[in-house]
Coordinates of C-alpha atoms and ligand atoms in Angstrom, one line a residue:
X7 CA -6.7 13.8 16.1
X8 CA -9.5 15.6 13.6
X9 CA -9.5 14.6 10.1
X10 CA -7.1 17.6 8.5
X11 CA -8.2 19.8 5.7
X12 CA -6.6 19.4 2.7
X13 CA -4.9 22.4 1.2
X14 CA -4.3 21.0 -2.4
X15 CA -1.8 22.5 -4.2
X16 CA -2.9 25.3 -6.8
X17 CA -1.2 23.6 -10.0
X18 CA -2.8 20.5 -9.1
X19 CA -6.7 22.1 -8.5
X20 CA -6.1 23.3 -11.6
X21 CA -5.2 20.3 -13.3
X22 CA -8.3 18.6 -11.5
X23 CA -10.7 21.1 -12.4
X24 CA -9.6 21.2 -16.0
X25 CA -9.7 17.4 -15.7
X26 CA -13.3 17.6 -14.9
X27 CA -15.8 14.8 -12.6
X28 CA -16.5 12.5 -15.5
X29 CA -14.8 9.1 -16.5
X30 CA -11.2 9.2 -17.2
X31 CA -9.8 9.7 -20.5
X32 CA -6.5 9.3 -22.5
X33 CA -7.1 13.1 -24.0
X34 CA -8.4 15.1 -21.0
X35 CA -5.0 12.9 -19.2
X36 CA -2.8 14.3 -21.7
X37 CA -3.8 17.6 -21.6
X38 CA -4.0 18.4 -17.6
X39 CA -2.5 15.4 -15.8
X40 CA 0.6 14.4 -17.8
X41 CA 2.1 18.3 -17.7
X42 CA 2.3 17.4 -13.8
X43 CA 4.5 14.1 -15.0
X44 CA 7.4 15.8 -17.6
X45 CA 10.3 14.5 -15.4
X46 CA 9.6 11.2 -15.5
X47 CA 7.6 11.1 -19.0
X48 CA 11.0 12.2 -20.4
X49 CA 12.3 8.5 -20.0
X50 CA 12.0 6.7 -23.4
X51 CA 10.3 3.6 -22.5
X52 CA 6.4 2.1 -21.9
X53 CA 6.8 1.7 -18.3
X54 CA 4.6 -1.1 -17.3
X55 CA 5.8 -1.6 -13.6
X56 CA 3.4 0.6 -11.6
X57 CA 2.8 -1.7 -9.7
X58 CA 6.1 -2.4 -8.2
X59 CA 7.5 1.6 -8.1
X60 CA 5.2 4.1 -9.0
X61 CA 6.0 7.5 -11.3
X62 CA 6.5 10.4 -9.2
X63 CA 5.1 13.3 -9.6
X64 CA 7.4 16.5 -10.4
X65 CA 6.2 18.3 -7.5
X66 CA 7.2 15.6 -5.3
X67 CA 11.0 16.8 -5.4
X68 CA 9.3 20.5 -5.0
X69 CA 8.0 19.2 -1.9
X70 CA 10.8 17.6 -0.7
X71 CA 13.1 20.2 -1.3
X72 CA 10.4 22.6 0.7
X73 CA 10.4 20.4 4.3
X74 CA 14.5 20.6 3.6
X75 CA 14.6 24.5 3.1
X76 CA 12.9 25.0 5.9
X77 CA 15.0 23.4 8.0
X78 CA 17.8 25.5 6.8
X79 CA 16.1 28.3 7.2
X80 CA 14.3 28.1 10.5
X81 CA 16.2 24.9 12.5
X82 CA 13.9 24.0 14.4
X83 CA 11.8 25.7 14.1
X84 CA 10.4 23.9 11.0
X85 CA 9.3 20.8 13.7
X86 CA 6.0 22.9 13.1
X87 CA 6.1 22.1 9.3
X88 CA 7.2 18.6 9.8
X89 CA 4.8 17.8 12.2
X90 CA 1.8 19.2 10.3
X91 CA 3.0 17.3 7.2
X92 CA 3.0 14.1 9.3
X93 CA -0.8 14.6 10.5
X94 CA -1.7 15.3 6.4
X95 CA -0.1 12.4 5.9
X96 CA -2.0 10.4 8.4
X97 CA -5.4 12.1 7.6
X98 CA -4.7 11.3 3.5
X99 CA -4.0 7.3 4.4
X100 CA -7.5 7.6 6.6
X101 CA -8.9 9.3 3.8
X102 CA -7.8 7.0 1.2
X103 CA -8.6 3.4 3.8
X104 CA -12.1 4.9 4.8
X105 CA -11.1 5.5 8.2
X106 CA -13.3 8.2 9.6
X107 CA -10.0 9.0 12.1
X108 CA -6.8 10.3 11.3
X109 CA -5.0 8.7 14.1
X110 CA -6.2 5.1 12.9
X111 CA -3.0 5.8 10.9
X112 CA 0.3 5.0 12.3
X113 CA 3.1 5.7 9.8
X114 CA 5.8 3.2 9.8
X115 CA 8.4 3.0 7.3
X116 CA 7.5 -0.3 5.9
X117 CA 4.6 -2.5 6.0
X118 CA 6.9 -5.4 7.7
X119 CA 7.1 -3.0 11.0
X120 CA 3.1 -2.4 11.4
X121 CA 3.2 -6.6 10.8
X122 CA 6.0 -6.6 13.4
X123 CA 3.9 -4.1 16.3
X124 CA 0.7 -5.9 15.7
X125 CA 2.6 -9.3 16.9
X126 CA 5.3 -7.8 19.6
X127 CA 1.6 -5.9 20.6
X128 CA -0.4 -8.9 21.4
X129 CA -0.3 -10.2 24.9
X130 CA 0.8 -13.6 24.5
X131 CA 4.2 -15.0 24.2
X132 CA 3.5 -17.6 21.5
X133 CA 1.0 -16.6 18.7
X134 CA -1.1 -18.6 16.7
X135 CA -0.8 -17.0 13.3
X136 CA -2.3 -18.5 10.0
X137 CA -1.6 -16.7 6.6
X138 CA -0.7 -17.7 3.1
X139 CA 2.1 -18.8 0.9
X140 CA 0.9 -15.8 -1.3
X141 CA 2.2 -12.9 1.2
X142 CA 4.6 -10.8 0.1
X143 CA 8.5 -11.7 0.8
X144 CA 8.5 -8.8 3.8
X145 CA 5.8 -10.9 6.0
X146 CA 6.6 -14.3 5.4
X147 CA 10.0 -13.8 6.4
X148 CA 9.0 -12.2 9.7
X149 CA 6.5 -14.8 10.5
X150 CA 9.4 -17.4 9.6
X151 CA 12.1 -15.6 12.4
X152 CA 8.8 -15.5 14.8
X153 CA 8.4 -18.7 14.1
X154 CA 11.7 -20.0 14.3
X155 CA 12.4 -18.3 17.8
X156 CA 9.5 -19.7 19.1
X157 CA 7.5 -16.7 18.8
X158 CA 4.7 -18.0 16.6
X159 CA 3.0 -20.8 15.8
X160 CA 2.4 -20.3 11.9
X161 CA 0.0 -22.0 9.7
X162 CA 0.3 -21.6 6.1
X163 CA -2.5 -21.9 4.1
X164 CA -1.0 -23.5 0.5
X165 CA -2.7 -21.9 -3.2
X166 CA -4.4 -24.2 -5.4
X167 CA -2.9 -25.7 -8.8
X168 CA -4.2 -21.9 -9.9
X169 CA -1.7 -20.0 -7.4
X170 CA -5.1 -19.2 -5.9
X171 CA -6.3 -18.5 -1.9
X172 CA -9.6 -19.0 -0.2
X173 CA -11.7 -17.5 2.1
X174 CA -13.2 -20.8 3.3
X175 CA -9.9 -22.5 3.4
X176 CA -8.6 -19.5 5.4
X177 CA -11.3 -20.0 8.2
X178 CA -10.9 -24.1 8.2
X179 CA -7.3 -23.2 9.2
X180 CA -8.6 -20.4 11.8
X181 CA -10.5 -23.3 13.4
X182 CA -8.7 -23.6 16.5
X183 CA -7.2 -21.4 18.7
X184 CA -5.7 -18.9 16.3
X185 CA -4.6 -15.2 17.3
X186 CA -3.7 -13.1 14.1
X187 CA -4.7 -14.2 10.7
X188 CA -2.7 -12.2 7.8
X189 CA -3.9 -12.2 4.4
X190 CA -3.4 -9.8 1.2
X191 CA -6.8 -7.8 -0.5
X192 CA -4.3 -8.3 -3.7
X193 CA -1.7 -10.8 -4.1
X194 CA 1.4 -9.1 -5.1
X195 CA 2.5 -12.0 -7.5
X196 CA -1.0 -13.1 -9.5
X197 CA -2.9 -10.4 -9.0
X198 CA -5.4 -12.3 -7.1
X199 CA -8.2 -9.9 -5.4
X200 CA -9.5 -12.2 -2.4
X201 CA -13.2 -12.6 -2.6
X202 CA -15.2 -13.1 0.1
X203 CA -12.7 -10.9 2.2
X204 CA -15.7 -9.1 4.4
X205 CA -17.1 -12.5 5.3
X206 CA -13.9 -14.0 6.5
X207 CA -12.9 -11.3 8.6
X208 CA -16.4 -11.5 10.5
X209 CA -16.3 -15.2 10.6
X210 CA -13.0 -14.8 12.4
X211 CA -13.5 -12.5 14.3
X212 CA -16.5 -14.5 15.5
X213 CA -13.6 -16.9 16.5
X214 CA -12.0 -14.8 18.5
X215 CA -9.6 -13.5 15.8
X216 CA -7.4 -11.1 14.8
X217 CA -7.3 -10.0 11.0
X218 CA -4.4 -8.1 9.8
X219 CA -5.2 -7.4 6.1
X220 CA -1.8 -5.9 4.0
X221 CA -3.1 -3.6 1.4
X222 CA -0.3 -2.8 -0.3
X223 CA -1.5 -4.0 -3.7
X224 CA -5.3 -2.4 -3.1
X225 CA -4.6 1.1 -1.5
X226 CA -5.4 3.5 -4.1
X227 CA -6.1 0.5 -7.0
X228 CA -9.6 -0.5 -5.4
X229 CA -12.2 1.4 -2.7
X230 CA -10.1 -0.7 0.3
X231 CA -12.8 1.0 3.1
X232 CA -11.2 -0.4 6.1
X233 CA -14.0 0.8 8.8
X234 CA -16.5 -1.4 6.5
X235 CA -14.2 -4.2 5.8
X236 CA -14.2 -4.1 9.5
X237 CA -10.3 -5.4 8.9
X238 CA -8.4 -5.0 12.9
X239 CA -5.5 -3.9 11.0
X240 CA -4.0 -3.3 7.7
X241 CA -0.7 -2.6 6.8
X242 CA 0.3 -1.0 3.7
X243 CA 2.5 2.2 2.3
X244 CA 2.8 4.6 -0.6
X245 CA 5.6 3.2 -3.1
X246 CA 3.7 1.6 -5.7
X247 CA 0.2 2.8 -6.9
X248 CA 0.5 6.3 -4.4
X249 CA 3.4 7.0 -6.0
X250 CA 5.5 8.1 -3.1
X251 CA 8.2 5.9 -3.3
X252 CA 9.6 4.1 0.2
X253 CA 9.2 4.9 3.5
X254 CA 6.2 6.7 3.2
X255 CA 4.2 3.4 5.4
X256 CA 1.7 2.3 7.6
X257 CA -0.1 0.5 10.1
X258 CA -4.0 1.5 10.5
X259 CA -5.9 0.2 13.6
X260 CA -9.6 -0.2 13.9
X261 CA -11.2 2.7 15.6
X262 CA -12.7 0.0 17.8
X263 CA -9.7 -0.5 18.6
X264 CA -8.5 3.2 19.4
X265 CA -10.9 3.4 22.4
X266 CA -10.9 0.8 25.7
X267 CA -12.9 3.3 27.9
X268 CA -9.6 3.2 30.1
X269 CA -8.0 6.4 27.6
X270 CA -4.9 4.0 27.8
X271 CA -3.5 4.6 24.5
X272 CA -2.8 1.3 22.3
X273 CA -6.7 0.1 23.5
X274 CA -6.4 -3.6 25.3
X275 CA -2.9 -4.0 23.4
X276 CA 0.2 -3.8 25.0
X277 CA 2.6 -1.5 22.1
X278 CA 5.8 -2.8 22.8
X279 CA 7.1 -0.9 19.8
X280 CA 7.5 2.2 21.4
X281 CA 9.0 5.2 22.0
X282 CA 9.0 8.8 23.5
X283 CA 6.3 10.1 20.8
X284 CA 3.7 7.4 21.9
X285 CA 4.1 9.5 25.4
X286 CA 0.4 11.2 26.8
X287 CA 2.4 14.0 26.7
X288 CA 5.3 14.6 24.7
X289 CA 7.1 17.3 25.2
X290 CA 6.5 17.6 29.0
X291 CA 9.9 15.2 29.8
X292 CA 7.8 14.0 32.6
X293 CA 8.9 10.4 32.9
X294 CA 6.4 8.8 35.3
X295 CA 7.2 5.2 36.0
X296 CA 5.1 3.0 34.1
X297 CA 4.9 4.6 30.6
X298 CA 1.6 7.1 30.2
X299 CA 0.8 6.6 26.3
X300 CA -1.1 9.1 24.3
X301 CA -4.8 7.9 23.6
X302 CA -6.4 6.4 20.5
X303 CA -3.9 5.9 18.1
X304 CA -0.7 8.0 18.9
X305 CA -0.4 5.5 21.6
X306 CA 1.0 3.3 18.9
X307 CA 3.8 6.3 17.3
X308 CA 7.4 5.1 18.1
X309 CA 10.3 7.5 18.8
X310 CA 11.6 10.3 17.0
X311 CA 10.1 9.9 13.7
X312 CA 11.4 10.2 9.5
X313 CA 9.7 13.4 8.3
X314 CA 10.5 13.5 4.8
X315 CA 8.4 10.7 4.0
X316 CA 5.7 12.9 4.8
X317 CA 6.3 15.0 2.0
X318 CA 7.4 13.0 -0.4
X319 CA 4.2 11.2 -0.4
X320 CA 2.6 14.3 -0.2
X321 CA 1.7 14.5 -3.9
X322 CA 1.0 11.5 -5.3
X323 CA -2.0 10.6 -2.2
X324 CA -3.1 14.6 -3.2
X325 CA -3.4 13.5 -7.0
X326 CA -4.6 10.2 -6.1
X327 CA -7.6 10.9 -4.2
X328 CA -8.3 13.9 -5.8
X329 CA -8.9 11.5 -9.4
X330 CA -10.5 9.4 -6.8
X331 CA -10.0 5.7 -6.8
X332 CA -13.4 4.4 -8.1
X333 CA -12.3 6.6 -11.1
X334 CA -9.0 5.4 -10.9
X335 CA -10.0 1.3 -10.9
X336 CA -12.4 2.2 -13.7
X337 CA -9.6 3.4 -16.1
X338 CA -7.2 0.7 -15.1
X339 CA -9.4 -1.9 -15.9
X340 CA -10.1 -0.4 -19.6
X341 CA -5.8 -0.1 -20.2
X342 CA -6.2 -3.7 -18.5
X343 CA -8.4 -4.7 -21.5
X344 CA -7.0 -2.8 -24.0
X345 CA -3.4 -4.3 -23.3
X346 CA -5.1 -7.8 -22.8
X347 CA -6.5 -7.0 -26.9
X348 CA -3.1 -5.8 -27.8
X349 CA -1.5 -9.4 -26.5
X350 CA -3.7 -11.5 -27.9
X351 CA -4.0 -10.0 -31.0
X352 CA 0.1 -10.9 -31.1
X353 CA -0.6 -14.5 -30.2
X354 CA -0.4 -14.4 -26.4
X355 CA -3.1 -15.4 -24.0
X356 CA -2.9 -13.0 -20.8
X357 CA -3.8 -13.9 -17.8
X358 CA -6.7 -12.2 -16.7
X359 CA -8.0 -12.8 -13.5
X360 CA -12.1 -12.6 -12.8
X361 CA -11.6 -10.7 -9.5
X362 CA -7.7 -9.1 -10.1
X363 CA -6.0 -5.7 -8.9
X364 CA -4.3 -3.4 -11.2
X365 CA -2.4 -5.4 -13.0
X366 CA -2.2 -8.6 -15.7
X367 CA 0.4 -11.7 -16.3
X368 CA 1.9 -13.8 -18.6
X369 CA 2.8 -16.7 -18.1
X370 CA 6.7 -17.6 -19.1
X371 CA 8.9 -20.3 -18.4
X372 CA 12.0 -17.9 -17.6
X373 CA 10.0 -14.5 -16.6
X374 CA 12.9 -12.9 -15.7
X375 CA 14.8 -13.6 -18.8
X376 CA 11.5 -12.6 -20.6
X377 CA 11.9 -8.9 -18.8
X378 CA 15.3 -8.3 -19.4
X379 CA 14.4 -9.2 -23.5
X380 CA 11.5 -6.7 -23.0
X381 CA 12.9 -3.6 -21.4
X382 CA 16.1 -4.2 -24.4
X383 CA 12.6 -3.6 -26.6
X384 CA 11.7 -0.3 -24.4
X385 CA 9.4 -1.8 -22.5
X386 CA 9.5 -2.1 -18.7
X387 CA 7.8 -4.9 -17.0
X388 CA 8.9 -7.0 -13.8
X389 CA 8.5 -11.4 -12.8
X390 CA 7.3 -12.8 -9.9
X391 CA 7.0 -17.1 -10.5
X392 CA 6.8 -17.9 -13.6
X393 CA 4.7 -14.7 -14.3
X394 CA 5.8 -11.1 -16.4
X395 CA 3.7 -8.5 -14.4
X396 CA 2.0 -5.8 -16.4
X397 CA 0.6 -3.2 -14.9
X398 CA -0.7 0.4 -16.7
X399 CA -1.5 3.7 -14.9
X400 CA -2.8 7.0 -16.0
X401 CA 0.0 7.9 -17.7
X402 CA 0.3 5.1 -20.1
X403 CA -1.0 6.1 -24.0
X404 CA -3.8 3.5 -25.4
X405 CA -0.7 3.7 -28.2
X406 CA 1.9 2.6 -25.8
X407 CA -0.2 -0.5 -24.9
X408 CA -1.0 -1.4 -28.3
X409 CA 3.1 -1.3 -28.6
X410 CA 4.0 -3.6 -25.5
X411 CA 1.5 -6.3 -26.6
X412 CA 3.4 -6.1 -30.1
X413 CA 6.4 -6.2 -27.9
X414 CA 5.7 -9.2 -25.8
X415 CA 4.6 -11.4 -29.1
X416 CA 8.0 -10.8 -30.7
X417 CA 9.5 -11.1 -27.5
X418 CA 7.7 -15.1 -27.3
X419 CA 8.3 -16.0 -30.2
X420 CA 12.0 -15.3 -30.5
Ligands
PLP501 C1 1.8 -7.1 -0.8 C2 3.0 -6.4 -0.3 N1 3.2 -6.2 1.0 C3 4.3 -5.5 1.4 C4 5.2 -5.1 0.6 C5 6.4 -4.4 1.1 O1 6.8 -4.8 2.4 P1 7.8 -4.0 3.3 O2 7.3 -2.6 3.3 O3 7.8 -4.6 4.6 O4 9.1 -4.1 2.6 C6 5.1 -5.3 -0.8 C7 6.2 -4.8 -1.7 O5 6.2 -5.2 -2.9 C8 4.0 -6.0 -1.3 O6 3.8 -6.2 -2.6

């Protein structure tokens, strides 16, 4: 599948011309990125939980709305929209991951089924899988049911007395035998960006390994550049930091992995996941006996597929590569520091991570408790063990982070 040209949508060129190439800042924001925001920036309150559901943008409705009217209008004749809206999709996420293929990308409507095809995909009826106590709830509980059925043999690697993971403790585990190891970029409850991430995966892959890397808390926070992470597969989606809210997922391959000479599609794996739009030739009803599957990576699509996904992560990947995430993780990192100023300056010490995604903690005895006192306040935050995540975006005022610092000291000390 060629990489897709973008047709960006005229009000946002504008806004990203007016914007300009040069560092982000809180003025030129205001003035040509926060008109594209006025639904949501209606809602009294410093929202602080971008990392969990990201702000939409207005158009996203607009667009939304457009894959629906066609329908109505043409039947089905709008599978031509739908299906060109799923290929932007997939060229975007390439875009976005540094994959120089748009078929790399195989949407799935939630990072736990790319997690789920990868296994079912892999030859062998019991896997050796090592990950982390760190993953997100969504893949440790699918490696516990592979586990418990026999699937899987999992080995957890534990955090330290930090809540930290290691790449050197990661290969120890990946020692012997080991099929699949699955590790965050960013852990979704500290924050923690895993150094040495490049490294490990080569040095496991020198042991015959696997390495699935779930991105959902890099994508679009930090340059994630899967082709020269070298990752086999990552699994991430659009709700948080792309703002596209859920469904709109994936599952990216390797392009090494895309080709196996035999233009089998699903390479040397066997994608049990399946369905009839996986087929070498879809529309043709041919049903030969053993299944033909498309090459490269539409060997790895499933059956009849969601399209509105497409389009409602249509505008947030649009705004976010075209701010560009260097730009992006420049400008998160100064709100980072200014909020981190804000709180201390109020008497609490964040905690600020050396290597960290997008957002910051606090440390609280009762975290939830602490977020329900703070969104009373107007300001809204979310917990994860023992931590109150806080996490800026574009669309947060220098004034409004000065505010929730204030916020969280009264909040502490009453
Ligand atoms: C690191 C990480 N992975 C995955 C997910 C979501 O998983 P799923 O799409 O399977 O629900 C989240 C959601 O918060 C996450 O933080």
């Amino acid at each position: 599948m060629p990489m897709e040209q973008t047709t960006l949508d005229p009000a946002f060129e504008a806004a990203l011309t007016g914007l300009g190439d040069g560092p982000l800042d809180e003025a030129r924001l205001r003035r040509h990125i926060f008109p594209l925001f006025s639904r949501v920036l209606e809602r009294d309150e410093i929202y602080l939980a971008n990392h969990s559901l990201g702000r939409p943008a207005d158009r996203m409705a607009e667009d939304v709305q457009h894959a629906l009217d066609a329908w109505y209008r043409d039947m089905d004749g709008a599978w031509e929209l739908w299906m060109e809206e799923i290929g932007r999709f997939r060229a975007q996420v390439a875009r976005l991951l540094g994959l120089s293929r748009a078929d790399a990308v195989v949407p799935k409507t939630n990072a736990g089924q790319g997690l789920r095809a990868v296994l079912n995909a892999i030859p062998k009826d019991r896997l050796r899988v090592v990950t982390t106590r760190g993953e997100f709830d969504s893949v440790d509980f699918i490696l516990k049911a592979y586990a418990q059925r026999g699937r899987a043999e999992v080995v957890w690697a534990e955090p330290d007395e930090a809540g930290m993971f290691h790449a050197e403790q990661l290969l120890d585990l990946c020692a012997r035998r080991t099929d699949l190891l699955v590790v965050s970029q960013v852990y979704y409850a500290t924050g923690q960006h895993l150094t040495g991430l490049r490294e490990l995966i080569r040095s496991a892959q020198e042991r015959g390994v696997l390495v699935m890397v779930d991105v959902y808390h890099a994508a679009g926070v930090l340059p994630v550049e899967m082709e020269t992470l070298g990752a086999d597969f990552t699994i991430g989606g659009c709700y948080k930091y792309l703002r596209g809210g859920p469904g709109a997922c994936w599952l990216a391959i390797h392009p090494r992995h895309l080709e196996d000479g035999t233009g089998e599609g699903g390479g040397r794996f066997g994608v049990l996941d399946t369905g009839w739009f996986a087929k070498r030739d879809v529309f043709s009803f041919a049903r030969a006996e053993t299944p033909e599957y498309a090459p490269g990576g539409d060997g790895w699509l499933e059956s009849t597929p969601p399209i509105l996904t497409a389009f409602q992560a249509k505008a947030g990947l649009e705004l976010t590569l075209g701010l560009g995430v260097e730009r992006l993780r420049a400008y998160n990192l100064h709100q980072q520091e200014i909020l981190a100023e804000s709180l201390r300056s109020n008497g609490v010490e964040p905690v600020l991570l050396d290597e960290r995604g997008a957002f910051l903690l606090v440390r609280s005895a009762d975290a939830p408790g602490m977020c329900e006192r703070l969104a009373a306040r107007g300001v809204k935050a979310d917990a994860r063990m023992g931590f109150v995540r806080l996490c800026p975006d574009v669309l947060n005022t220098e004034a409004e982070l000065a505010r929730a610092g204030e916020v969280v000291g009264e909040v502490l000390r009453h």
